[in-house]
mmCIF file of C-alpha atoms in Angstrom:
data_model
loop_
_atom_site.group_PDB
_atom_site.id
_atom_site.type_symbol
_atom_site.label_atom_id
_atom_site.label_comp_id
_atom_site.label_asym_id
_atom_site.label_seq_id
_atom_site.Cartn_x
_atom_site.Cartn_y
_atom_site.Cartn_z
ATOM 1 C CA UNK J 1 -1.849 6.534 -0.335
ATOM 2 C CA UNK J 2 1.563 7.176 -0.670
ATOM 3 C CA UNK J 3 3.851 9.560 -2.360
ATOM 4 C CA UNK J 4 5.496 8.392 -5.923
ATOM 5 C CA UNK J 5 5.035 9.157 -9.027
ATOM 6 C CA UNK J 6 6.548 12.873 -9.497
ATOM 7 C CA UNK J 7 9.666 13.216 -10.854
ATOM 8 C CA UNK J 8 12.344 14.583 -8.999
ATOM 9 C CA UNK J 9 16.010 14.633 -8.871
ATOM 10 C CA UNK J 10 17.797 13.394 -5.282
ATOM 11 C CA UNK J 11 18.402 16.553 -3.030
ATOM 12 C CA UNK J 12 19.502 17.484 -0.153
ATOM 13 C CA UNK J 13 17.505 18.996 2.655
ATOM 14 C CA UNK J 14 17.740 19.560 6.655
ATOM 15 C CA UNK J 15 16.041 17.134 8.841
ATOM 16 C CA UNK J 16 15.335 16.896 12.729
ATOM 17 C CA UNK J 17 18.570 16.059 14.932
ATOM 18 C CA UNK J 18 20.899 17.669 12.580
ATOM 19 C CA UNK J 19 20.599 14.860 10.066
ATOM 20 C CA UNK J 20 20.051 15.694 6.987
ATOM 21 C CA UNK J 21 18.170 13.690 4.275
ATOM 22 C CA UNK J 22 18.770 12.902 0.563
ATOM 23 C CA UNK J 23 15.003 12.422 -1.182
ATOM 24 C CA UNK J 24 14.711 10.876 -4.531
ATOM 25 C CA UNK J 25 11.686 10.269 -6.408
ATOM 26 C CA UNK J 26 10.999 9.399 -9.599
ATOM 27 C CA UNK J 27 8.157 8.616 -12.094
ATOM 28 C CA UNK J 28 6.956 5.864 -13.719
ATOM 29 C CA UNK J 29 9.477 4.756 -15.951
ATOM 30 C CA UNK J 30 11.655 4.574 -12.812
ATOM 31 C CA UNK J 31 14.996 2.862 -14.446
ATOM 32 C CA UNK J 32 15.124 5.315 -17.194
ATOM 33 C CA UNK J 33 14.732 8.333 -14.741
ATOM 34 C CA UNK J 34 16.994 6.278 -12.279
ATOM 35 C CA UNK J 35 20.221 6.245 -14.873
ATOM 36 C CA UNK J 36 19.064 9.843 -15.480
ATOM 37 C CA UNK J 37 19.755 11.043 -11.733
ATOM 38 C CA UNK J 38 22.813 8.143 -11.038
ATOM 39 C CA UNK J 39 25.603 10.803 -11.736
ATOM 40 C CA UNK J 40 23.907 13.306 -9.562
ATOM 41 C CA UNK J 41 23.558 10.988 -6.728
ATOM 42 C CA UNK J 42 26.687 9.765 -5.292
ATOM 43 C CA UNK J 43 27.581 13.792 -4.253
ATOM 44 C CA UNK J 44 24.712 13.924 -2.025
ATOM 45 C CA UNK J 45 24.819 10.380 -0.737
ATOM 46 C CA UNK J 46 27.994 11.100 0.266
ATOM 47 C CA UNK J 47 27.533 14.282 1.980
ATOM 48 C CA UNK J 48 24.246 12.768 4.304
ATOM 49 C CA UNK J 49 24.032 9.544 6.794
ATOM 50 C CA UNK J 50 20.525 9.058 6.199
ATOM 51 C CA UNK J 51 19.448 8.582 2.823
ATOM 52 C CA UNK J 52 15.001 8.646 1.830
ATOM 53 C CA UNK J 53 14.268 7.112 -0.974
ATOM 54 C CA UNK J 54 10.841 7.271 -2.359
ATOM 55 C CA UNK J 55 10.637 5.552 -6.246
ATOM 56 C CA UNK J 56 8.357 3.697 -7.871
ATOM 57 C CA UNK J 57 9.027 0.864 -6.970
ATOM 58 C CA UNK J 58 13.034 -1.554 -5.548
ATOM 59 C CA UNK J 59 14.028 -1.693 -9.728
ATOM 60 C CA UNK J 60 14.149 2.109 -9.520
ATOM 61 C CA UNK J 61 16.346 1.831 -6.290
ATOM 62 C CA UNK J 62 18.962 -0.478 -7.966
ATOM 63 C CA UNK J 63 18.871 1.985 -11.447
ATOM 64 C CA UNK J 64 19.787 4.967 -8.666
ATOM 65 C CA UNK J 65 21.977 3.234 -6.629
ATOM 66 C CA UNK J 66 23.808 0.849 -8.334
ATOM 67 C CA UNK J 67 26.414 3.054 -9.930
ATOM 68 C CA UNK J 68 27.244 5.001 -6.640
ATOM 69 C CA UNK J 69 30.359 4.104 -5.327
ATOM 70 C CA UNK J 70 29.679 1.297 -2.646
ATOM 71 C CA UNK J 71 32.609 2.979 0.110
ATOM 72 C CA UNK J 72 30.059 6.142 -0.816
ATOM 73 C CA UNK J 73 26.879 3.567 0.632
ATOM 74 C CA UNK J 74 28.607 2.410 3.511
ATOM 75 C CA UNK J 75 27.518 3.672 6.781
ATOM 76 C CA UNK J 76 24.181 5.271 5.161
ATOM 77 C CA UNK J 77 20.972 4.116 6.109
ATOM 78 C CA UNK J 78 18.780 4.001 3.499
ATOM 79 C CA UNK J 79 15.343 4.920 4.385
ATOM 80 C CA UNK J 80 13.384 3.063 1.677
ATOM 81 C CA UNK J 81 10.030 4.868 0.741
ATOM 82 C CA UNK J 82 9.144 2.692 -2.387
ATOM 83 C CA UNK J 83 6.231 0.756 -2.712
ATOM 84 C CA UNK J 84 6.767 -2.960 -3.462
ATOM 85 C CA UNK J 85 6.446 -6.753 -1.910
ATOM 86 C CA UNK J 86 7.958 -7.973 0.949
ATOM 87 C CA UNK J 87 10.068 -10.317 -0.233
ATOM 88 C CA UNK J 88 11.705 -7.551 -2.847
ATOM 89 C CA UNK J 89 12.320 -5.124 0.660
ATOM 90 C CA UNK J 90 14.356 -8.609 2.149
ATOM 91 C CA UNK J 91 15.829 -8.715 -1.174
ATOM 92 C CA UNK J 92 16.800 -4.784 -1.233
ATOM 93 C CA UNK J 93 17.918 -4.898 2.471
ATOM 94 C CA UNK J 94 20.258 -7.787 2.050
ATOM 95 C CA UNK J 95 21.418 -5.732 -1.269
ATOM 96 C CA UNK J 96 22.273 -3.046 0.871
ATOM 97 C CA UNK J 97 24.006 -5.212 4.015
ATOM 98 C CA UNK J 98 26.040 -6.106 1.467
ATOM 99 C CA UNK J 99 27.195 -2.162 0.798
ATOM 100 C CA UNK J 100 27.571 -2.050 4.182
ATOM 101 C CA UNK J 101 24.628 0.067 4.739
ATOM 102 C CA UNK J 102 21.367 -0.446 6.435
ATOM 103 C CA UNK J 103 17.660 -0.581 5.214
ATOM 104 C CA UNK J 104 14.875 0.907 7.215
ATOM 105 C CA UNK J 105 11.430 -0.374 4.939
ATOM 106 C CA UNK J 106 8.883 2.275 4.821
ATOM 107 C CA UNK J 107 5.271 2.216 3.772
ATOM 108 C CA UNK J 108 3.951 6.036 3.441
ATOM 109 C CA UNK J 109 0.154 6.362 3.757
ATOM 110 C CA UNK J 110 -0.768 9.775 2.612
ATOM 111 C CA UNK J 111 0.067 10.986 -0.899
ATOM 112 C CA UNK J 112 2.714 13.700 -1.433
ATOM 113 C CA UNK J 113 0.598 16.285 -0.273
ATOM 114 C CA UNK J 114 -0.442 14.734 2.988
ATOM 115 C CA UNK J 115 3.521 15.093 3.731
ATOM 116 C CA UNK J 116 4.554 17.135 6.573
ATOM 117 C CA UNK J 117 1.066 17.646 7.682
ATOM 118 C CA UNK J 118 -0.928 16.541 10.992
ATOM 119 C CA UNK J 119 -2.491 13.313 10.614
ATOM 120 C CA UNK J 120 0.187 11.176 8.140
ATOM 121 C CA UNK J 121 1.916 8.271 8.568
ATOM 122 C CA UNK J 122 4.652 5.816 7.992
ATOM 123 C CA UNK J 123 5.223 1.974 8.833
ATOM 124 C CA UNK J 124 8.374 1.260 9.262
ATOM 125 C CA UNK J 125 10.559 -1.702 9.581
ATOM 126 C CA UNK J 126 14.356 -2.550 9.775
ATOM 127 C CA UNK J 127 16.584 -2.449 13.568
ATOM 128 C CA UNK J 128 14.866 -0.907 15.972
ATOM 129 C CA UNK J 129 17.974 0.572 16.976
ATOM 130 C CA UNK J 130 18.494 2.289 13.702
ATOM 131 C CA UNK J 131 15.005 3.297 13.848
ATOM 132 C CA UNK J 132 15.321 4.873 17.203
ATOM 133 C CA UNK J 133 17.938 6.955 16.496
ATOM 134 C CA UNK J 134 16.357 8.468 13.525
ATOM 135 C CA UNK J 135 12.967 8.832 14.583
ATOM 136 C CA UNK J 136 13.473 12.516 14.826
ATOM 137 C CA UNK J 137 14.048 13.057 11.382
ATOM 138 C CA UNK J 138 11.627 10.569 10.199
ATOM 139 C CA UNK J 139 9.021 12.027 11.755
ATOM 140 C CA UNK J 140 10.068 15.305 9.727
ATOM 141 C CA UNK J 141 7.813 13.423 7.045
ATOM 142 C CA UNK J 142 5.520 11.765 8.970
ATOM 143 C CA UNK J 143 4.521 9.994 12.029
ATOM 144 C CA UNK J 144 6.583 6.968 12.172
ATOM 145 C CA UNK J 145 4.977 3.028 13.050
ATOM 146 C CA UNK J 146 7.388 0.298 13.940
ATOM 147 C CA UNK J 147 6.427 -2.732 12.760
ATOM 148 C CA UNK J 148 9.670 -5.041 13.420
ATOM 149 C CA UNK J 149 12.779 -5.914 13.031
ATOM 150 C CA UNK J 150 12.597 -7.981 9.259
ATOM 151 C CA UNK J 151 12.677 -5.891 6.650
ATOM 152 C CA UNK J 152 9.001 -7.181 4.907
ATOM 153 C CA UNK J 153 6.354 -5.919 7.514
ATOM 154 C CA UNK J 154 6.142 -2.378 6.916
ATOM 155 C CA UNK J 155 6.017 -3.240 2.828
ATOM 156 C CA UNK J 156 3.188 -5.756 3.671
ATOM 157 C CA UNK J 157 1.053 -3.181 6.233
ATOM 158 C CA UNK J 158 1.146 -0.874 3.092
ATOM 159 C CA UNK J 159 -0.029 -3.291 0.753
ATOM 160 C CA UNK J 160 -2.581 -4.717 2.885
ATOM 161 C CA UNK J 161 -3.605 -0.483 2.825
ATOM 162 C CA UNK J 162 -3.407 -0.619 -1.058
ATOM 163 C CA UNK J 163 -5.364 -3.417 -0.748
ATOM 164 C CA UNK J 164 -8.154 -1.943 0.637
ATOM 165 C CA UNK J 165 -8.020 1.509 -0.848
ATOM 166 C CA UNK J 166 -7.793 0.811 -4.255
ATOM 167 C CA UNK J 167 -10.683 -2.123 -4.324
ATOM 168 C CA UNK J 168 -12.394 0.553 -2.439
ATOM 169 C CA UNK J 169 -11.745 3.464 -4.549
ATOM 170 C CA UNK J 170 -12.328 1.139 -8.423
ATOM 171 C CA UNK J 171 -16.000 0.575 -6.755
ATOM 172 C CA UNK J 172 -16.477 3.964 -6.664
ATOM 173 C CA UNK J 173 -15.574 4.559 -10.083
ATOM 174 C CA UNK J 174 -17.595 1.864 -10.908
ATOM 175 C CA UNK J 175 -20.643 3.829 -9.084
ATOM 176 C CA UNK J 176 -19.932 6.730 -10.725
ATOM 177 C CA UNK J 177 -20.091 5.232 -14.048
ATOM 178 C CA UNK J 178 -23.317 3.447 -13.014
ATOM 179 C CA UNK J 179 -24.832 6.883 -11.829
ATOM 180 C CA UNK J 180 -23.578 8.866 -14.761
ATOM 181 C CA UNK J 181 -25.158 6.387 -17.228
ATOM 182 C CA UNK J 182 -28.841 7.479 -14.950
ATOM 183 C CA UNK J 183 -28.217 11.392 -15.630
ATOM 184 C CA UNK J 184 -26.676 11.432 -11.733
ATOM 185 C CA UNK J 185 -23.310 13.489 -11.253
ATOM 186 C CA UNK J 186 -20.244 12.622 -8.763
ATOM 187 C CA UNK J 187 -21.271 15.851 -6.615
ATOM 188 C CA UNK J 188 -25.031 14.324 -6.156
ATOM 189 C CA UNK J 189 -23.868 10.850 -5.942
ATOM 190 C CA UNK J 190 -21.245 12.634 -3.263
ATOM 191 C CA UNK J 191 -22.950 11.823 0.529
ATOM 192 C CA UNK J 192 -24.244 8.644 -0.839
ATOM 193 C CA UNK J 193 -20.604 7.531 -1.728
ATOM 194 C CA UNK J 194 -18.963 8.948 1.781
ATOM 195 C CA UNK J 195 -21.674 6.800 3.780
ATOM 196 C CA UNK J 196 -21.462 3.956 2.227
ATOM 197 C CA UNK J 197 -17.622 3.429 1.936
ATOM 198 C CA UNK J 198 -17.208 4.557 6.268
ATOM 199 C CA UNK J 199 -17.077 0.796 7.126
ATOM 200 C CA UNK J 200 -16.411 1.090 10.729
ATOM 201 C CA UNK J 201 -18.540 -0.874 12.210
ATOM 202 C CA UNK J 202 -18.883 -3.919 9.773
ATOM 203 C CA UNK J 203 -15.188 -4.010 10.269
ATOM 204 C CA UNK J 204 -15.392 -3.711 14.131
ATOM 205 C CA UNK J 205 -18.377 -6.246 14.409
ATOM 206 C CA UNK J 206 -16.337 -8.814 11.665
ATOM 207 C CA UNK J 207 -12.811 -8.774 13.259
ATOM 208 C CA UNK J 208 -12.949 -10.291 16.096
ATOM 209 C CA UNK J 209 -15.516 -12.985 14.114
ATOM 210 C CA UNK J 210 -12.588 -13.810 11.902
ATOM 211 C CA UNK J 211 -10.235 -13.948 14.499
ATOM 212 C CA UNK J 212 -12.650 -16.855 16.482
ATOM 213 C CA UNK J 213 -13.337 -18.473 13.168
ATOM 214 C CA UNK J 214 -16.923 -17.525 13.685
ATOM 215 C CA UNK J 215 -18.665 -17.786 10.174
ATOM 216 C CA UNK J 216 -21.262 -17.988 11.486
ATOM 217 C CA UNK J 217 -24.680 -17.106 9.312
ATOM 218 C CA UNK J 218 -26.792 -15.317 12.364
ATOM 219 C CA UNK J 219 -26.209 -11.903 10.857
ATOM 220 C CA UNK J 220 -25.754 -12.607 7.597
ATOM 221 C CA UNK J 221 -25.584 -15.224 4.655
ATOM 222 C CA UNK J 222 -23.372 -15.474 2.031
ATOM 223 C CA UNK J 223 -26.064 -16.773 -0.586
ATOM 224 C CA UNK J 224 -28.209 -14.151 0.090
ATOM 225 C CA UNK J 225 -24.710 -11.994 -0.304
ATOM 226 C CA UNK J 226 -24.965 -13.813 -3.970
ATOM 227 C CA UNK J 227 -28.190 -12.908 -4.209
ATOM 228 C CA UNK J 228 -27.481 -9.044 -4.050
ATOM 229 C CA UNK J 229 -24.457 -8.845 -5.688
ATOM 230 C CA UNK J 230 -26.249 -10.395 -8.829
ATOM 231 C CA UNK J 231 -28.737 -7.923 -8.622
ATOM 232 C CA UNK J 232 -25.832 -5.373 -8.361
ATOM 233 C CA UNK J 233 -24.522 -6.936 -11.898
ATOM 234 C CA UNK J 234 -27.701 -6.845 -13.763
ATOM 235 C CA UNK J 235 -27.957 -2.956 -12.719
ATOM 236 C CA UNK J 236 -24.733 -2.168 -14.379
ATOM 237 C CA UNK J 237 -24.970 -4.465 -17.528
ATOM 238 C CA UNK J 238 -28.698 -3.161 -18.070
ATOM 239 C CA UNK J 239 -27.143 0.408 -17.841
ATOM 240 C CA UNK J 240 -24.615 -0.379 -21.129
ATOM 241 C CA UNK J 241 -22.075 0.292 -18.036
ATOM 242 C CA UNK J 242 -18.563 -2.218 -18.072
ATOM 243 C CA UNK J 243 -19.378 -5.038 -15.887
ATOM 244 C CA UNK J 244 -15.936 -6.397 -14.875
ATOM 245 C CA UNK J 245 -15.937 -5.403 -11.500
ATOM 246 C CA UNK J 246 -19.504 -6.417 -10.022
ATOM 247 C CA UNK J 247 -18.857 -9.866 -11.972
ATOM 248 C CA UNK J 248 -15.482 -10.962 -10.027
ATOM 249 C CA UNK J 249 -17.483 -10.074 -7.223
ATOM 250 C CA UNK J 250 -20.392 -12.301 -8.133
ATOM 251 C CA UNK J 251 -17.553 -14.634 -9.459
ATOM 252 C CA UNK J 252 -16.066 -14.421 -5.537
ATOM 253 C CA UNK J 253 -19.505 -14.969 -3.951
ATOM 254 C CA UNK J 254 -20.745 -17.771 -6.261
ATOM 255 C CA UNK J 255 -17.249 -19.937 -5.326
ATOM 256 C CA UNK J 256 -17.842 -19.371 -1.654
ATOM 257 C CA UNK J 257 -21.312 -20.308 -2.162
ATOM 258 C CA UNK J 258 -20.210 -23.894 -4.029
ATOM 259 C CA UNK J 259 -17.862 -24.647 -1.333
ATOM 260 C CA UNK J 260 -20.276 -25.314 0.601
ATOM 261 C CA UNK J 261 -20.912 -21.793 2.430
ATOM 262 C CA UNK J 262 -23.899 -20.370 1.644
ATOM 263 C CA UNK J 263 -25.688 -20.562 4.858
ATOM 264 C CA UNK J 264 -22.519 -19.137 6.471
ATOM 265 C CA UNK J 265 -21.379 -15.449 7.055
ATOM 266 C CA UNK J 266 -20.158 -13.545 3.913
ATOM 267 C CA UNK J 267 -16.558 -13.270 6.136
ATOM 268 C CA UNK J 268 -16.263 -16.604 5.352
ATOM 269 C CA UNK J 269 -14.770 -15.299 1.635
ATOM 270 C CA UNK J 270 -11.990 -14.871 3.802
ATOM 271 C CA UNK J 271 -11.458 -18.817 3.941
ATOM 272 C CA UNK J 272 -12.106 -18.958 0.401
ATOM 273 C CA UNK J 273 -9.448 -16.348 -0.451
ATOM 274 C CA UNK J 274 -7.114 -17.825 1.681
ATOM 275 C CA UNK J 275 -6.655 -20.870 -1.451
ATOM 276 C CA UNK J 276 -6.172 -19.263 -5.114
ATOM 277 C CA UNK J 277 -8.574 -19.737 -7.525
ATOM 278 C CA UNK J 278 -8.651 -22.951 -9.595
#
């Protein structure tokens, strides 16, 4: 998880090393609520070096930041909190090399609540340098994961992590829905759920698979993964429950299964998934 999505005005608090931090956040109309907090901005930006910014997503940045003063933005790293792709943190850190500040790319993993509190953390990305000297204060938040010097790689490790939690999280709600239409409640349904979403060790047997290019169906096949995940989508539809999610994954397995890998490994989805759909 990470932590947008309240509303908040930019303020001013201590960090670590005697640097203190701006944080901004912001809801979900992020542009409105950005032109809202502009005039209140530029005071605090100027008063700080290091500058956390945690919006909705870059557009909110550039609705904050675009009418502050750009001698104000110079010097200032800007610790960039806000979930988005890659390409837009390239896009926002050449947008600030050209204010003459710096962009650090972060990727939070715990919501707001997990803040400050053992266990969290950050990716990061941006100059090492930069990084280095602020780690004290960044690690005010969280602990802090350098993941290189671009700008992109700490906004792709948190959307690989989005990737996974919120397909993870929708096929819960989708068991829920499926147990509620059976009389079964989310606190029975409750150990069920928390066993079968710890993957650990499919992920630990599969990785270094994929890495070999080992498909290979000793294990498992991905027709009879077909097989099963039909059966999974004739459950929900006999239940009156919203099929949309057990059919893209029949849809998923069923295209593996006419390219030509049915007696392979279900982990070779990953091959198909590498191509988009046609």
């Amino acid at each position: 998880m990470r932590p947008h999505g309240q509303s908040h005005r930019a303020r001013g608090r201590p960090g670590s090393g005697g640097a203190p931090v701006v944080v901004g956040t912001v809801a979900a109309d992020g542009a409105a609520a950005g032109r809202s907090t502009r005039s209140t901005t530029e005071h605090p930006i100027a008063a700080n070096e290091v500058i956390v910014l945690s919006l909705t997503d870059y557009e909110a940045v550039y609705a904050v930041l675009d009418g502050v003063d750009r001698a104000v933005l110079a010097g200032r790293v800007l610790v960039n909190l806000s979930s988005d792709t890659p390409r837009r943190a390239q896009e926002a850190a050449d947008w600030a090399r050209e204010r003459g500040a710096v962009q650090l790319t972060g990727g939070v993993l715990v919501p707001p609540s997990g803040i400050a509190r053992a266990g969290s953390s950050a990716f990061y990305s941006g100059p090492r340098e930069v990084f280095e000297a602020h780690r004290p204060t960044l690690e005010v938040l969280t602990a802090a994961d350098h993941r290189g010097e671009d700008p992109g790689p700490a906004a792709l490790f948190h959307q690989l992590n989005m990737v996974m939690f919120w397909t993870a999280l929708s096929s819960y709600w989708q068991t829920v829905a499926l147990a509620d239409a059976h009389g079964i409640k989310a606190a029975d349904l409750l150990p069920t759920a928390v066993g079968a979403l710890d993957m650990k060790q499919f992920l630990e047997f599969y990785a270094p698979r994929i890495d070999a290019g080992d498909h290979s169906g000793d294990v498992d096949r991905l027709a009879m993964g077909l097989a099963g995940a039909e059966h999974v989508l004739h459950t929900v539809l006999h239940a009156g429950v919203d099929g949309a999610l057990p059919a893209a994954v029949v849809d998923l397995f069923r295209r593996g299964v006419e390219a030509g890998r049915g007696g392979d490994s279900s982990s070779s989805l990953v091959e198909v998934l590498k191509r988009p759909a046609v």
